[in-house]
Structure formats: structure tokens, C-alpha cells
Coordinates of C-alpha atoms (C1' of nucleotides) in Angstrom, one line a residue:
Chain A
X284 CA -156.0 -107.3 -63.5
X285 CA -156.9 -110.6 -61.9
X286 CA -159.0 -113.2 -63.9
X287 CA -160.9 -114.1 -61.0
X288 CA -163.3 -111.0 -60.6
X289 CA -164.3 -111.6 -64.3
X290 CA -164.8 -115.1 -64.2
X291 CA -168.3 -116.0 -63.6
X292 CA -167.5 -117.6 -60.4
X293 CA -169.3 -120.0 -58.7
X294 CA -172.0 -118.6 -56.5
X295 CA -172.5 -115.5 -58.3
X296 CA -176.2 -117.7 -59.0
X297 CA -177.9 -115.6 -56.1
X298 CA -177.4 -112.0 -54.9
X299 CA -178.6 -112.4 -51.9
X300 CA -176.1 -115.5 -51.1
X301 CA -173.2 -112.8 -52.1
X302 CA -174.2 -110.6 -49.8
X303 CA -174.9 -112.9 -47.0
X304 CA -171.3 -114.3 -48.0
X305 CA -169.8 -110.6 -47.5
X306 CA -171.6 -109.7 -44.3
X307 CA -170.9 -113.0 -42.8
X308 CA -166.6 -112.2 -43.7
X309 CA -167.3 -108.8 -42.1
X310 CA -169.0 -110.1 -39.0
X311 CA -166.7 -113.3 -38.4
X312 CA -163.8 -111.0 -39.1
X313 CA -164.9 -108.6 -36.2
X314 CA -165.8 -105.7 -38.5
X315 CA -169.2 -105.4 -37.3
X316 CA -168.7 -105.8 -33.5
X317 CA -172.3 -107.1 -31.2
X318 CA -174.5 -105.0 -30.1
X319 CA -173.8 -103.1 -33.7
X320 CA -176.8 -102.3 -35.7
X321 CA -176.7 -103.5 -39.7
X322 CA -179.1 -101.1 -41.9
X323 CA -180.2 -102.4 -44.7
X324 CA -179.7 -99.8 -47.3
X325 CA -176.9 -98.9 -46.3
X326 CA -175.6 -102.5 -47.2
X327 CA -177.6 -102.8 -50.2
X328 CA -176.1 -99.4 -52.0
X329 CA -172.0 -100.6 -50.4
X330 CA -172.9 -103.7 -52.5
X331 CA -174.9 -102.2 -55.2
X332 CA -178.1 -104.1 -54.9
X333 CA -181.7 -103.2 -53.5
X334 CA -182.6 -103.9 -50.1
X335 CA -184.8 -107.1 -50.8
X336 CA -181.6 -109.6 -51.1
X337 CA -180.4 -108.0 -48.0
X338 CA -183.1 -108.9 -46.2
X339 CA -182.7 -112.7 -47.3
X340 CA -179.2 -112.5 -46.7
X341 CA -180.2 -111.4 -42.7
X342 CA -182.4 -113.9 -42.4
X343 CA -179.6 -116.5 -43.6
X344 CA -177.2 -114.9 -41.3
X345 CA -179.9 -114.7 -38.3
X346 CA -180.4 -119.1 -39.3
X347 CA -176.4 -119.0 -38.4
X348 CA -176.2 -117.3 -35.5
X349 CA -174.4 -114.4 -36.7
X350 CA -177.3 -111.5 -36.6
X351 CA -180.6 -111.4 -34.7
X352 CA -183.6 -110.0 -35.8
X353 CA -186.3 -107.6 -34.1
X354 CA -189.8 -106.7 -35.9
X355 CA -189.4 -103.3 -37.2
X356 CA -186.4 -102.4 -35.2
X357 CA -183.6 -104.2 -37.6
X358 CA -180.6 -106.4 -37.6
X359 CA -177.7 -106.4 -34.9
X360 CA -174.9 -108.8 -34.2
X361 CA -176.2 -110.7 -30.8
X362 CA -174.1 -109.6 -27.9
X363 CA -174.3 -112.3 -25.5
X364 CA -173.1 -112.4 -21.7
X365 CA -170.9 -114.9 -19.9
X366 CA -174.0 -116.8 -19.5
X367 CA -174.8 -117.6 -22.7
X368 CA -171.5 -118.2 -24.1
X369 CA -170.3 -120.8 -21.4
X370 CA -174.0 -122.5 -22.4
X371 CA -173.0 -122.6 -26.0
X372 CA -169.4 -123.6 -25.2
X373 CA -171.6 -126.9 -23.1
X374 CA -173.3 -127.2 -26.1
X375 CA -170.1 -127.5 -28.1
X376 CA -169.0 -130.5 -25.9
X377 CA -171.8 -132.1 -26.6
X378 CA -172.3 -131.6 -30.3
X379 CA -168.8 -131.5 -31.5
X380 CA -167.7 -135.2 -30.2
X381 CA -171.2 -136.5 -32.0
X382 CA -170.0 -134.8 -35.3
X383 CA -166.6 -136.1 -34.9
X384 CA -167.6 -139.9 -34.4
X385 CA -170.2 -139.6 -37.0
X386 CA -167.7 -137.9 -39.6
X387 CA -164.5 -140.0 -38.3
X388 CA -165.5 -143.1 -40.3
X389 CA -165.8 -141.3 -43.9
X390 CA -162.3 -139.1 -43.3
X391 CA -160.4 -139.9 -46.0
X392 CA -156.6 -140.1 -46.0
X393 CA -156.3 -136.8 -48.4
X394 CA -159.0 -135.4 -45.4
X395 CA -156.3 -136.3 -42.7
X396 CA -153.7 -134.5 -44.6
X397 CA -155.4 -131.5 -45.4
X398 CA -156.1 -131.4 -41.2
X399 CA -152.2 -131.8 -40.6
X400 CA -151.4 -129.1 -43.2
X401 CA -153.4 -126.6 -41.1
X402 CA -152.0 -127.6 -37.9
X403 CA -148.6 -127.3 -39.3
X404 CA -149.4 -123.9 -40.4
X405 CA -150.4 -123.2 -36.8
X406 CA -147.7 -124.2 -35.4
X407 CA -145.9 -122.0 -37.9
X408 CA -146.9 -119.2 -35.6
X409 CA -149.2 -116.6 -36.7
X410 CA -151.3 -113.7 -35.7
X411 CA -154.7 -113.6 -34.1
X412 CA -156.8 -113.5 -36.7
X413 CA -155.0 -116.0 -38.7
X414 CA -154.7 -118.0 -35.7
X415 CA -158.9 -117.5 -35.4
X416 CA -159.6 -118.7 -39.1
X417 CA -156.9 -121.6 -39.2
X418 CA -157.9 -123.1 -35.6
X419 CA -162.0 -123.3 -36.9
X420 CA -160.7 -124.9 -40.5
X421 CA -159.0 -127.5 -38.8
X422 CA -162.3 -128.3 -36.6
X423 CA -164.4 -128.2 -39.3
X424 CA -162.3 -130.1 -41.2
X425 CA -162.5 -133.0 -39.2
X426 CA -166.3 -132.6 -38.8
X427 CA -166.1 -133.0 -43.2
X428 CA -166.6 -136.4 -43.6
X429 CA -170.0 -136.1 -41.1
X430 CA -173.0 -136.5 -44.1
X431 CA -175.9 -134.9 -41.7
X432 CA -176.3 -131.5 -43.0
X433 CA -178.3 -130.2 -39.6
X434 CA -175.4 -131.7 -37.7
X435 CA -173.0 -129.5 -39.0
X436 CA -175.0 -126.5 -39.5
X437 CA -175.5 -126.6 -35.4
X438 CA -171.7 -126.8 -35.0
X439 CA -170.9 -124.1 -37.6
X440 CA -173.7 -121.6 -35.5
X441 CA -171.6 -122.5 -31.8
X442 CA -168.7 -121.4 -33.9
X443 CA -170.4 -118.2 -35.4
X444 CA -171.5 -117.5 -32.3
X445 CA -168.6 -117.9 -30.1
X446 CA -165.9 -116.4 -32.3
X447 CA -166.2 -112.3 -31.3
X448 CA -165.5 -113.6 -28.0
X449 CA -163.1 -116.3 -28.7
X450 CA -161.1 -113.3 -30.5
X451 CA -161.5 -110.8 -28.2
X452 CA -159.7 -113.3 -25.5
X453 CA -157.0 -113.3 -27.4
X454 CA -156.5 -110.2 -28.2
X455 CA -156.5 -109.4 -24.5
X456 CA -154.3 -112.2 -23.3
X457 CA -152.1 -112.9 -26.3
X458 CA -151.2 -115.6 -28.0
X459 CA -149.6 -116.9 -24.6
X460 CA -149.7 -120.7 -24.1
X461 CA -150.3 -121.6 -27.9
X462 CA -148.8 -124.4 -27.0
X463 CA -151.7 -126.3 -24.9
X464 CA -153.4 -125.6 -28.0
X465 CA -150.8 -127.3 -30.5
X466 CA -150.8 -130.4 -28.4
X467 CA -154.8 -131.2 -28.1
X468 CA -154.9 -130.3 -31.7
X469 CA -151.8 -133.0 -32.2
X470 CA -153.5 -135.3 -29.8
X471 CA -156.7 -135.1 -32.0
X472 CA -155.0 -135.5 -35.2
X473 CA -153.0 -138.6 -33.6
X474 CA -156.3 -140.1 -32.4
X475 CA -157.9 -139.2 -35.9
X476 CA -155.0 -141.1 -37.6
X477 CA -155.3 -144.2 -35.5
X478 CA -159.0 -144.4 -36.1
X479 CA -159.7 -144.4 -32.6
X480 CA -163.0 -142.4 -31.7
X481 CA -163.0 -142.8 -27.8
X482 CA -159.7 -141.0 -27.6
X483 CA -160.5 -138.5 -30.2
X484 CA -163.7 -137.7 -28.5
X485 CA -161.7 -137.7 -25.0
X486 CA -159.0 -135.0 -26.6
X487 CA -161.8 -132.6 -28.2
X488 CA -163.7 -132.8 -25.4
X489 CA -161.1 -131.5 -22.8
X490 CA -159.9 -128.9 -25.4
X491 CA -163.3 -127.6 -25.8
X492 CA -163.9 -127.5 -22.0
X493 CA -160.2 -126.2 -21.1
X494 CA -161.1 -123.0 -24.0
X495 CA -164.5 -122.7 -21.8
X496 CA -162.8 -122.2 -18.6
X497 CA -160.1 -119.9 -19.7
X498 CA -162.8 -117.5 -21.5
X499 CA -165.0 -117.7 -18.5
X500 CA -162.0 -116.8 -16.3
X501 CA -161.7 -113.1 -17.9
X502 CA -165.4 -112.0 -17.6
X503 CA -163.7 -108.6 -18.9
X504 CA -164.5 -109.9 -22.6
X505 CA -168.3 -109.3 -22.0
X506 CA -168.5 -106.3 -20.5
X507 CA -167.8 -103.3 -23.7
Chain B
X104 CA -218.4 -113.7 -43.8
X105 CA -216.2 -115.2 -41.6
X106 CA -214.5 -112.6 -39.4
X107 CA -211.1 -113.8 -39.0
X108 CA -209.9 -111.8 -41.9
X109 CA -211.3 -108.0 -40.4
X110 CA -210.1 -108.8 -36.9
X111 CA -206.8 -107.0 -36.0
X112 CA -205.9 -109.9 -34.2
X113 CA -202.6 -109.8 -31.8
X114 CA -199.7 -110.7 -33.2
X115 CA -201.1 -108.8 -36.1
X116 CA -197.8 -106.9 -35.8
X117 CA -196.1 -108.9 -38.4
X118 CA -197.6 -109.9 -41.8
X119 CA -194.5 -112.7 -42.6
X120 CA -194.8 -114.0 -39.0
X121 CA -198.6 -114.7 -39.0
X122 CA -197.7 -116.8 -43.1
X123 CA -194.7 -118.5 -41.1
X124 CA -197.3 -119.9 -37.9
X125 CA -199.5 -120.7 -40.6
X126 CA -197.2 -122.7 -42.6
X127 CA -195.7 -124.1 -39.2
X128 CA -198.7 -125.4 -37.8
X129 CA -199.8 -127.5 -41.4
X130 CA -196.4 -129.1 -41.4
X131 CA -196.3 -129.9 -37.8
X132 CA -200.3 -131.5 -38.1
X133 CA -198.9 -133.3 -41.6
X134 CA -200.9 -131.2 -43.9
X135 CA -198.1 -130.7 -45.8
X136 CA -195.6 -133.6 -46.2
X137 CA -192.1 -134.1 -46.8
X138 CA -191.1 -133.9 -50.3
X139 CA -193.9 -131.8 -51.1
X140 CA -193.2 -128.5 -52.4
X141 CA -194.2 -125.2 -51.2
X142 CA -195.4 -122.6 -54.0
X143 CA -194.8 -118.6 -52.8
X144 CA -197.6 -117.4 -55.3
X145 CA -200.2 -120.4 -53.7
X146 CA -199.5 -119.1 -49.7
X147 CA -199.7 -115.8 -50.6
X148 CA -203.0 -115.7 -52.4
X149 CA -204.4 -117.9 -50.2
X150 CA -203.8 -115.9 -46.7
X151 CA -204.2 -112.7 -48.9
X152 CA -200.6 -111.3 -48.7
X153 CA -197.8 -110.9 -51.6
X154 CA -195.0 -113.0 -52.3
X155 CA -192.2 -111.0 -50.0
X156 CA -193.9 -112.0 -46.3
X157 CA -193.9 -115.9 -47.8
X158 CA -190.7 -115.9 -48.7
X159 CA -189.6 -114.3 -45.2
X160 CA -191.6 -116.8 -43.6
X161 CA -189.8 -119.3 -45.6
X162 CA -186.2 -117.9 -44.7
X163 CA -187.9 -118.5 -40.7
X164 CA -189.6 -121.8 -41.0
X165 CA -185.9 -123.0 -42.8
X166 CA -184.1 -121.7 -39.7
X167 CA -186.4 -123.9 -37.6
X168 CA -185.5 -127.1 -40.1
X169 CA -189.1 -127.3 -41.5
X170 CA -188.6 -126.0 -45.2
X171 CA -185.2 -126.6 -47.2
X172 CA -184.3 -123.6 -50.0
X173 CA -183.0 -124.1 -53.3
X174 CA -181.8 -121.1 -55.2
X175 CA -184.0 -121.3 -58.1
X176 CA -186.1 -124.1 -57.3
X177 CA -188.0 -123.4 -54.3
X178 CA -189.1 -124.6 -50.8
X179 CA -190.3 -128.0 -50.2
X180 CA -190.3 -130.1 -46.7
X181 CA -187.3 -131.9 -45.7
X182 CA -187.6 -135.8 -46.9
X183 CA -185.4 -137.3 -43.8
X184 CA -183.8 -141.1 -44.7
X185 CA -183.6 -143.6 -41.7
X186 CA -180.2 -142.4 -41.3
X187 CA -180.5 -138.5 -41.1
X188 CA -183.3 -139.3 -38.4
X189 CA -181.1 -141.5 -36.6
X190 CA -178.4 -138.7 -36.3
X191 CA -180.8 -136.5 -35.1
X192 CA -182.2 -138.7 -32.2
X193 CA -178.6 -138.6 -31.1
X194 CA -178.1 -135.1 -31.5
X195 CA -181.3 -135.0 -28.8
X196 CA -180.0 -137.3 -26.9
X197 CA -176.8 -134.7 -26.2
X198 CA -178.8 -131.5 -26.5
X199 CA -182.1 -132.3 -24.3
X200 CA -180.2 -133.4 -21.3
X201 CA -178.3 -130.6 -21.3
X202 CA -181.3 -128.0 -21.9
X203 CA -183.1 -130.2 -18.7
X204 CA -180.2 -129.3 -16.5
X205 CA -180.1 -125.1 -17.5
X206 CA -183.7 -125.5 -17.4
X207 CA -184.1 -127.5 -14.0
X208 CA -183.1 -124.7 -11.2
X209 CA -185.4 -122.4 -12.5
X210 CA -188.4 -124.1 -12.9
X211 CA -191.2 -123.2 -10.4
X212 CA -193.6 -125.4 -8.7
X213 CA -196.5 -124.1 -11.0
X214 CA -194.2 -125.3 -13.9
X215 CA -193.7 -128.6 -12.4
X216 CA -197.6 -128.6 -11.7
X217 CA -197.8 -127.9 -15.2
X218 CA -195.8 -130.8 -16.6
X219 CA -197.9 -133.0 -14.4
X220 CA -201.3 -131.8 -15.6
X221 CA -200.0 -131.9 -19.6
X222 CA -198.8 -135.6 -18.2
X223 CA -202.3 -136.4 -17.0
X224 CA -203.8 -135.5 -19.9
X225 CA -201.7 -137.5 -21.7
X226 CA -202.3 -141.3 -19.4
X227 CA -206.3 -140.4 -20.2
X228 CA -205.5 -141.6 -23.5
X229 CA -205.9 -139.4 -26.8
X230 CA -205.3 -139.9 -30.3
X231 CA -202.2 -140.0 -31.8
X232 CA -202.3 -136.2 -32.9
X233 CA -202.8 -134.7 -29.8
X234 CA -200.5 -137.1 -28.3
X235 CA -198.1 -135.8 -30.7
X236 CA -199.1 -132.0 -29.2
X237 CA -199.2 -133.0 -25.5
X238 CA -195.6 -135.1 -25.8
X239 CA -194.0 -132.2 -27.3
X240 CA -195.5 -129.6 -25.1
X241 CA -194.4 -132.0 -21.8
X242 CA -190.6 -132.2 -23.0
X243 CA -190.4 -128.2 -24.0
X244 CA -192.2 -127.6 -20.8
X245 CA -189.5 -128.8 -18.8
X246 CA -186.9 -126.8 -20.8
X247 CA -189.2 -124.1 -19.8
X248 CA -186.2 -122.4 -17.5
X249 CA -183.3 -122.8 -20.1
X250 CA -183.0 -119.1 -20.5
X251 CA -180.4 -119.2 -23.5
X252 CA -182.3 -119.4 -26.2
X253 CA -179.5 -120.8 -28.8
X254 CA -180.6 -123.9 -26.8
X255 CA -184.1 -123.8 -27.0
X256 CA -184.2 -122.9 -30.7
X257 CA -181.9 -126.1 -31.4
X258 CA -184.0 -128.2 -29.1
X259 CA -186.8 -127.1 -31.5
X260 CA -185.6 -127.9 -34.6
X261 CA -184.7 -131.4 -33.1
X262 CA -188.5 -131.9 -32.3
X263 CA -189.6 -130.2 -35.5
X264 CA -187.6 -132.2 -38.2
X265 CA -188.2 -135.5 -36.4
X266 CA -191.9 -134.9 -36.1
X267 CA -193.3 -136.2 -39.0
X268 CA -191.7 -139.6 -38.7
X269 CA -192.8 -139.5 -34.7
X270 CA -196.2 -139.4 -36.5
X271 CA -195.8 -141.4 -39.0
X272 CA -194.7 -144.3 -36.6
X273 CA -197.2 -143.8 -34.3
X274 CA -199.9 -144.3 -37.1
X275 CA -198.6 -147.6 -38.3
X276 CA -197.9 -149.5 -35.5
X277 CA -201.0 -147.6 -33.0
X278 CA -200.3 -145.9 -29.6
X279 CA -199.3 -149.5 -28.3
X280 CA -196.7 -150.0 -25.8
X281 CA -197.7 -146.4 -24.6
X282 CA -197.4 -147.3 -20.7
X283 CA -193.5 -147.2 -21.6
X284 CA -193.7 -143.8 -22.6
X285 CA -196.1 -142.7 -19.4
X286 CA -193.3 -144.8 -16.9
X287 CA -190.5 -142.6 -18.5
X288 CA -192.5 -139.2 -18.2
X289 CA -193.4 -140.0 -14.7
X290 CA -189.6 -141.0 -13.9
X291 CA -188.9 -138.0 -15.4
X292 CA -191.2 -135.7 -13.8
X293 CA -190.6 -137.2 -10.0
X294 CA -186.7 -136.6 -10.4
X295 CA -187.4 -133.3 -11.8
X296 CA -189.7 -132.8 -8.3
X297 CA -186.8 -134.4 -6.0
X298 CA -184.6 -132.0 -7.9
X299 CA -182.4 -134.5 -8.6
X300 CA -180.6 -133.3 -11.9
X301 CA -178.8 -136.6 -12.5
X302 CA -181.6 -138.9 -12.1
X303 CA -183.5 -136.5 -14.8
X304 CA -180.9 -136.5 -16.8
X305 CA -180.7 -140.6 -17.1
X306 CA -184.4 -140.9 -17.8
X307 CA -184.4 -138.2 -20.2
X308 CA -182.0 -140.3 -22.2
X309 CA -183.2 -143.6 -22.3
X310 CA -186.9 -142.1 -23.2
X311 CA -184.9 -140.6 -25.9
X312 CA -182.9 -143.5 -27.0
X313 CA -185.8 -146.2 -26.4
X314 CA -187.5 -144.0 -29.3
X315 CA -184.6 -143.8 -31.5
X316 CA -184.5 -147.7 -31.5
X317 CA -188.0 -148.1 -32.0
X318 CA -187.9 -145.8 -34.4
X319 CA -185.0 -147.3 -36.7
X320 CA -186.4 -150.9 -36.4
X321 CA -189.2 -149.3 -38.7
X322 CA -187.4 -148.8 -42.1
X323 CA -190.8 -148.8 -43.3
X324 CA -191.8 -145.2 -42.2
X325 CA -189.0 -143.6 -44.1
X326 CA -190.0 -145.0 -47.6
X327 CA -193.2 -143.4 -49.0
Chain C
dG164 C1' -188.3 -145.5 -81.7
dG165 C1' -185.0 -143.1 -78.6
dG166 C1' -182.5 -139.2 -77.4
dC167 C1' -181.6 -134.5 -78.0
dT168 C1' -183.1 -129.8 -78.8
dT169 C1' -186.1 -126.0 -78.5
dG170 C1' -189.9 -123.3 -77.1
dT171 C1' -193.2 -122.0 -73.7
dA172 C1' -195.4 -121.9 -69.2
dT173 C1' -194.4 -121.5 -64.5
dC174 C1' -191.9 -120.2 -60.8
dT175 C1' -188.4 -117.8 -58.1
dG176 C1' -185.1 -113.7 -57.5
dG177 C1' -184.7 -108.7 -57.5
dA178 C1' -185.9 -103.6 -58.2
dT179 C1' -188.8 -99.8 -57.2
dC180 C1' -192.4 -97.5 -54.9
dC181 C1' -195.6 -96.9 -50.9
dA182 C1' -197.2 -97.6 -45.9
dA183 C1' -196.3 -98.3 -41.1
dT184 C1' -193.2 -98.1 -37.4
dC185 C1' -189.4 -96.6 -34.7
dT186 C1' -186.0 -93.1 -33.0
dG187 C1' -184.3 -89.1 -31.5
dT188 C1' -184.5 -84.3 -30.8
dG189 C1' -186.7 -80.2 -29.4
dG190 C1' -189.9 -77.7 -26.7
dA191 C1' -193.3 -77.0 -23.0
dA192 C1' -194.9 -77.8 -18.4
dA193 C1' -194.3 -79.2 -13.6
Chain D
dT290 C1' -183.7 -78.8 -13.9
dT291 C1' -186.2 -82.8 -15.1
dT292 C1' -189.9 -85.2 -17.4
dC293 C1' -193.2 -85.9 -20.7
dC294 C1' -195.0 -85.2 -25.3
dA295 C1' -195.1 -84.2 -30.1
dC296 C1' -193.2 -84.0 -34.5
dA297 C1' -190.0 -85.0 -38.3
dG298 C1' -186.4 -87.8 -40.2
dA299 C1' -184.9 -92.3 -40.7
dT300 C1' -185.7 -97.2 -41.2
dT301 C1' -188.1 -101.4 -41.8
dG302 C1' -192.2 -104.1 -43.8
dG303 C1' -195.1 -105.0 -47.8
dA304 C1' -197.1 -104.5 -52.6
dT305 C1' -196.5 -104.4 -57.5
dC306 C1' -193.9 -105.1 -61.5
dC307 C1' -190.0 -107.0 -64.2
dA308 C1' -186.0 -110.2 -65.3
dG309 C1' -183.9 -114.6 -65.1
dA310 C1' -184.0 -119.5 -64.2
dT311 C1' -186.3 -123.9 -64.2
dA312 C1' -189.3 -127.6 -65.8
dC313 C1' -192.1 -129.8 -68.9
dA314 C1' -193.6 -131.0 -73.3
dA315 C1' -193.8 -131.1 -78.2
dG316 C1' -191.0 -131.6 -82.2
dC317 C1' -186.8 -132.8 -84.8
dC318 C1' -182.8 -135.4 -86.1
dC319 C1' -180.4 -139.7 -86.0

DNA sequence: GGGCTTGTATCTGGATCCAATCTGTGGAAA
DNA sequence: TTTCCACAGATTGGATCCAGATACAAGCCC
């Protein structure tokens, strides 16, 4: 057996930050689809706990984005229209370049490496969901060095809520011109490297609002 | 007897919802400052509930950036340095123009006569509390039509973590200069009544960024 | 006297039980 | 056949009690 289980890992302070932790994997990792219902017991006896930590843990998720709460009627993943998701894709193009040029100027060398190691495993060619997780490390990655905890916790939320629908464009339309992709995300890091914010803001920009026009081009993701 | 307690009083619906307005409205007013810690066992006696609606109302009011949680240790209001607050002018200076121009094509001519009348209210001079109420209720008015509400809810937390050093401003250095803030709104409100989006948007802006200037020339407010 | 330890009071996190609300299914009437 | 209503199971919201963690203060060792 593994050490790691046993271990009294970090984070194991808090049940109810476990569980939010495991429902947030499941929910970023398209398990539980939107418009799906989460019951409460039945989470709490899969994870062996009472219902009371799952309840904090939705309210933590609902602060992220990633359920939505109704009095007496329970938790379900949001399902948003084409609407709403080109708003919070607007949103992104705002926020995002703020959180790069406030984190651009504390990205350590190290930072910039780590950023290049996951493009290069990007570029290594993987599957979607691989593809899904790698493409928001490297964004977040270079929103690290940003110090303003609200700052990021508004970026991380346009991710969680985005990235059903991010996934389920891809799943649709393949993996097919990756390689727009591969060149912002080079075009960023190059900018990142040179220390120069107005063309690193320029680059995430037009990646951000070349990904909103290709998703609102295929209004078949929102209707399931 | 006072007969608040025995009325069944709409909104009732929710015991957690009527602790988290409650909590809400004393940290918007200042009642409670920033720093301060909240106690669950102190709320709950004192609007007669137990400890699990406070703590839900806790999880909401930390969704909305008033409280911060601590695993272990508690809720106490955000304390915000000159730099934090500075960040999140600028994040409002991204988000608010953007929730004025979802908002601006649906708002009606009663909204509009709305704004105005919350505007008039506001030139016939008041105190710095309810100038405090009126500004905030003029700027969410004209969001009024943003329909997502991802947008509105991060437009609120802008407003609520920055209003207690709005206030705290305000009651150092008077309402002086307050014919700047009245030239803005009313710039503001006539593009929004020509319609013009752009115009709205500019004004919007520099009201917002005038603030954040004034704001961070005032070190002082930030070190209590 | 200063720093560390220890013990106790206080507070938060979680489990169990009860009340209130919702949901969905079946039947009765138009 | 369709629509409305009522009832029962399922599900969430809240109260009470217990366990674990934190904080503070008194006491001890150096």
C-alpha cells in the first residue's frame, strides 16, 4: 500500500474542506454534469460523514461558482445558456489581463519555468481532459505571483464556471487546431519572459476572446 | 413586548438567510468593523436561533467578501491594506463598465427615472451614511438590466469589501468636494438617457478611478 | 526575570435527532 | 382523456449534544 493515504496529510484539518475538495474534482472533472441535482446524504454516507460538512462544503462550492443553491429545494450544478457564458467569457477579458499585470511583477524565474513545463507538456499532445486540467494550470500559473486573494478567487469562479462547457466544445469538435492554442500560449510565455505586460495583456486578451467566439459559434453545447 | 419576534414576517422562509441580512446590514452601517471577530454562540443567542443558521449565514456573507473563515478560528471582517483596496478599485474599474453595458439595453424609462430621483436625493445633501446607501443604490441601479447574475454578484462584493474604507474616508476628510461626485452621476445618468453606451462607459470610469486616487492619497484610513 | 510548558476556558467543527418543505405518484372529478 | 388535489416518501433546514482545536493565563524551569 501507498504511504500517502496514511499520512496525515495536509488538509485532513476540516471534513468539510475534504469534501468540498472531492465534489469540486467530480464536478470540474464533468462527473456531475449541470442541471444535475447533488443530495446531501447521499454525499455524506459515499464519504462517510454526516450531512452538516456537506452542507458547508456546498456553500464553499456555491462561493466558487461550481453549485447553486435553492431554499429547501437543494444543490445543482448551474446550467447556464449561451448568454451567460459569453458574459463570463467578457468578464474573463477583463479580469484576467488585471491579474496578469498585477501578478507579472512578482513571477519568479522558477514561476516562468514551471509555466513552460506545462506548455511543453501541452504541446506533447494529450487527451481532452488532460488538455482541460493542463491549459487552466498554466493560466493560473501565471496569475501566482498576483497577492490579492479576491482577485484570484473571481478568476478561479469564470474558470469553474466555464469549464463544462469549455469541455464539452471539445469533445464535440476535437482537439482540431491545437495549434492556435500552442502559439497564444507561446506568445504569452514569450511576453511573460521579456517582462513586457502590454503585449502579454494583448496575447491573453485575443486568446480569451478567439476561445469566446469559437464556443459561441456551436450554440449546440448549450442545448442537452 | 416588542412584536417583531411573533410576526411571521416575509422572508421568514429561511432562518440562516434572515442571521445573514442581519449580519450584512451591521457590517455595511460599520457596526461591526474590520478586524473584529464574529462569535457564532453571540449571533445566535442574540436573534434567538442555534449555531448551524449562523454558520450558514457566515458561509453566504463570505461569498459576498464581508466575513473571511478560518478553520478553527472563526469569522472576523476582512482588514483591507491600502494595496488590496487599490486592486479592487481596479477590478471595478473592469467589471462596472462592463455590467453598465449588459445592463444599459434593458433598462426602462421608469429605471432611468429611478436613478434620477435616488440622484436628486442625493444633490439635497445628506449625511455621510445615507450618502453611502443612496451612492451604492444609484450605481447598482443602473446595473439593474445586467441579467447574468455572476456579474452582479461580483459587482457586489466589489462594493461590499470597499465600503468600509468609502466610509471611513468620507468621515475624515467630510463630504467636501461632493459637486465632483454629483457632475459624474449626472454625466453618467444623461449618456445612459442618450443611450450612448460609450459615453457611459468613460464616465463610469473616471468616477471610478477619481475615487481610487482619492482614496490611496489617504494612507491614513487604512491604519486603525 | 524571561521563555517555555501545561492546564483550563472558550470557541468552532461534526454527529444525531426532529421539524418543515418539497416532489412525485395515484386517484377522483370534469 | 385531462386536470386537479391529496397523501406519502424523500429531502432539506434547524436544534441539541459531543469532540477537537485554539487561546490565554498561571506556573515551572533555566
Amino acid at each position: 500500500m501507498d504511504v500517502m493515504s496514511s499520512v496525515v496529510d495536509p488538509g485532513a484539518g476540516a471534513a468539510s474542506e475534504r469534501i468540498a475538495a472531492d465534489l469540486r474534482a467530480r464536478i470540474l472533472m464533468g462527473e456531475i454534469a449541470p442541471g444535475e441535482r447533488i443530495r446531501q446524504e447521499e454525499v455524506a454516507e459515499r464519504l462517510g460523514a454526516s450531512r452538516i460538512p456537506v452542507r458547508e462544503a456546498l456553500r464553499m462550492l456555491s462561493a466558487e461558482g461550481l453549485v447553486e443553491l435553492e431554499t429547501n429545494k437543494g444543490a445543482r450544478v448551474p446550467r447556464l445558456d449561451e448568454r451567460e457564458v459569453e458574459v463570463l467569457y467578457r468578464m474573463r477579458e477583463r479580469i484576467e489581463p488585471l491579474a496578469l499585470i498585477e501578478s507579472m511583477p512578482h513571477l519568479s524565474e522558477s514561476d516562468l519555468q514551471r509555466i513552460e513545463g506545462i506548455q511543453e507538456q501541452i504541446e506533447q499532445g494529450v487527451d481532452v481532459p488532460t488538455f482541460l486540467t493542463l491549459d487552466r494550470e498554466f493560466h493560473l500559473a501565471t496569475y501566482a505571483g498576483c497577492a490579492t486573494d479576491q482577485l484570484l478567487a473571481s478568476v478561479t469562479r469564470l474558470w469553474n464556471s466555464t469549464q463544462h462547457y469549455r469541455r464539452a466544445f471539445m469533445m464535440i469538435n476535437g482537439p482540431g487546431r491545437q495549434w492556435i492554442v500552442n502559439a497564444e500560449h507561446r506568445l504569452l510565455l514569450d511576453a511573460l519572459t521579456r517582462n513586457d505586460a502590454e503585449d502579454a495583456e494583448r496575447y491573453l486578451v485575443g486568446h480569451i476572446r478567439r476561445t469566446r467566439m469559437e464556443l459561441t459559434k456551436h450554440p449546440e453545447i448549450f442545448t442537452p
